[in-house]
Amino acid sequence: MAVWCPDWPAVAAASTAGLTATAPIAVLEAGTVQACSRAARATGVRRGMRKRQAQSLCPDLVLSDADPARDGRLFDPVVTAVTDVVPLTEVLRPGLLVVTADRAARYFGGEDALAEQIVDAVATTGVVASVGTADELFTAVLAARSGQTVPPGTDAAYLATRPISDLTVESTLSGPERGNLVDLLWRLGLRTLGAFAELSAADVTSRFTADAVTAHRLAAGMPGRRPSRAPIPAALEVEYECDPPIDRIDAAAFLGRRLADDLHRRLSAASLACTRLTVHAITERGQRHSRTWRCAEPLTPEATADRVRWQLEGWLTGGARGGSAPDSPIARLQLEPVEVVDPGTLQYAFVGAGLPTAVGDGLGDRARRALVRVQGLLGGEAVRVPVRSGGRGPAEQVSLVALGDELVAERDPDAAWPDRLARPSPALLSHTDAEVLDADGRLVAVTLRGAFTAEPTDVRIGRSLHRLRWWAGPWPFGSAAQPLAVSARAQVLLEDSRALLLCYREEEWTVEGVYE
C-alpha cells in the first residue's frame, strides 16, 4: 500500500510561507518549476515550465526555491500519523511512503477500511493524502495517484494500458537513465507498459541496460528488485553516543554527515551497498524513535546524510508542528542497514554522457555518482569540486569544496579585485621554482616601482635554461597591509614556444601557470 501526498514540495513551501493550500505556489529548481499547487496548475502552470512562462500564466504565483531538507522535515508528522495506524512504514521520499497492508487490513476489516483510516490520520496533520493498494510496490505507487485499489493478481492487467512514460513518473523507483530508456521505447513504437512487458525478457536483457531489465519487470507487474538473502553483518551498524546530547538542527546535520561516512566505510569494507536504512534515535529518557527509508538504488554517502538529516530535523522540530517530538535531547543515534545489495550497481564509467557538463553544478549524473562512490571509499574530504572564487591570481580564482557541501566560494568573485591578472588565464596551474636572468647571468628582481632590475633574457627552471623570445610586465600586485612587499607577475615566451606566467613574491620567482 502506497500513501501519496500530491505536490508535496509545494505543500511544504506553502506551509513554511504561512499560505493556505488553495494559494497558487510553485517550487523552482534551476529556474524551472519542480512542483506546483493545484491552484497554480489550474491556471496552466506545469512541471518543467520556465519561471517567466509560469509567471505569465499566473501573475499571482508565489515562488519558492526547492529545499529537500524542508520537505523532509515537514513530512515527518505525516509519517508519524501513518505509523500510528500501521507500525511498519517505509519512506520512499518526502511525500511518498509505503506500508505492508496484509495484517493491518485484516485488523481494520479490509484494505479499503485501512486506506480510509490512513487518509483520516493524515488529514489530522492538515495534509491531503491518496492511497493506492496493489500486489507490487510500483503498481501501488501508480494506483495511489488516483486512489485506486488494484485487486490481487491483476497488477499486470492494470499496468498493461498505462502509458510507457509511467516508468519515469516516480524518481525513487527509476534509475538515472530511465528517461533515455522511455524515449527509446517510444521511438521503437512501444506506447504502453503492456507493449513493453510483451517483449521477451531474454531480448530485453541482451539488447538493453540493467535498468531496462528492472523496468521490464515493473511493467509486467513483477517485483522490481530482489533483496539480498545473505544475513546482514551486525558490524555494519553505526552507533554514536551524543555527548552532549543534541537538540539543535545544525548539530544534527553535522552528525548526519559523519554517521553516513562511517556507515559507508563499513559497507565498502564488506563489499555491500545499502538500499533500505533504518534511523534510530534514543533520547536521554530512553524514548526510542525509528524510521526506515527505502530507495530504488543503493544509497550513496550523500543520500544517506540527507536522509539522516531530514529525519533528525523532523524529529527535533516535530513538537512545533503538533507532531511527536522527542521527550528530551537525543543521546544515542544508530544507523541500521536493513537491506543490502551488490555494490556493483554503483559503478559508472567516466565516459560518454557521464562526462561533466555545464548543467547545474557542472557534474553529470553518472559522473556525480562515480565521484560519490570514490568519496565513499576515501572519505568525504577526498573528492573536491571547483567553485569560481575571487582573487588576483589564477589559483586564487578557484576554491575547492568537498563534494556534497554547499558550493560557497572562499572569496567573493564579483567583488572588485585591483591588480587582478587580465584574461586569458593560464590553462595549467603550477608552482615550480624558477630564476629570471639577464644577459650577464645575474638574477633579475622587481623594484619597489614595479620594474625589472635588468632586462630578462633567460629563465632557469630546474636544471634547464631557456632563452626568452618575448616578455611582458611586470605587473605589481599586493595589499595595502604590506605596501613594501614587492609582488609582481610577468608573462614570458620561451624559445620552444611555451608561454609561462611567472610570479615574483618574497624575492623568489615561481612558474605560476602555463598557457596553452
PDB file of N, CA, C and O in Angstrom, residues 113 140 155 170 192 272 495:
ATOM      1  N   ALA A 113     -10.961  -0.212   4.174  1.00  0.00           N
ATOM      2  CA  ALA A 113     -11.118   0.371   5.514  1.00  0.00           C
ATOM      3  C   ALA A 113      -9.777   0.880   6.043  1.00  0.00           C
ATOM      4  O   ALA A 113      -9.704   1.942   6.674  1.00  0.00           O
ATOM      5  N   ALA A 140       1.378  -0.136  -6.807  1.00  0.00           N
ATOM      6  CA  ALA A 140       0.712   0.601  -5.726  1.00  0.00           C
ATOM      7  C   ALA A 140       1.008   2.085  -5.811  1.00  0.00           C
ATOM      8  O   ALA A 140       0.126   2.923  -5.564  1.00  0.00           O
ATOM      9  N   ASP A 155      -2.197  -7.037 -11.185  1.00  0.00           N
ATOM     10  CA  ASP A 155      -1.241  -5.945 -11.418  1.00  0.00           C
ATOM     11  C   ASP A 155      -0.886  -5.803 -12.886  1.00  0.00           C
ATOM     12  O   ASP A 155      -0.855  -4.686 -13.435  1.00  0.00           O
ATOM     13  N   GLU A 170       7.862   8.139 -11.062  1.00  0.00           N
ATOM     14  CA  GLU A 170       8.355   8.197  -9.694  1.00  0.00           C
ATOM     15  C   GLU A 170       9.869   8.029  -9.691  1.00  0.00           C
ATOM     16  O   GLU A 170      10.382   6.968 -10.011  1.00  0.00           O
ATOM     17  N   THR A 192       2.724   1.682 -24.519  1.00  0.00           N
ATOM     18  CA  THR A 192       2.142   1.310 -23.224  1.00  0.00           C
ATOM     19  C   THR A 192       3.079   0.359 -22.476  1.00  0.00           C
ATOM     20  O   THR A 192       3.976  -0.268 -23.066  1.00  0.00           O
ATOM     21  N   LEU A 272      29.402  -4.244   0.192  1.00  0.00           N
ATOM     22  CA  LEU A 272      27.946  -4.201   0.171  1.00  0.00           C
ATOM     23  C   LEU A 272      27.485  -2.757  -0.020  1.00  0.00           C
ATOM     24  O   LEU A 272      28.241  -1.814   0.219  1.00  0.00           O
ATOM     25  N   GLU A 495      61.804  29.992 -26.073  1.00  0.00           N
ATOM     26  CA  GLU A 495      62.197  29.664 -27.450  1.00  0.00           C
ATOM     27  C   GLU A 495      61.464  28.441 -27.997  1.00  0.00           C
ATOM     28  O   GLU A 495      61.279  28.316 -29.204  1.00  0.00           O
TER      29      GLU A 495
END
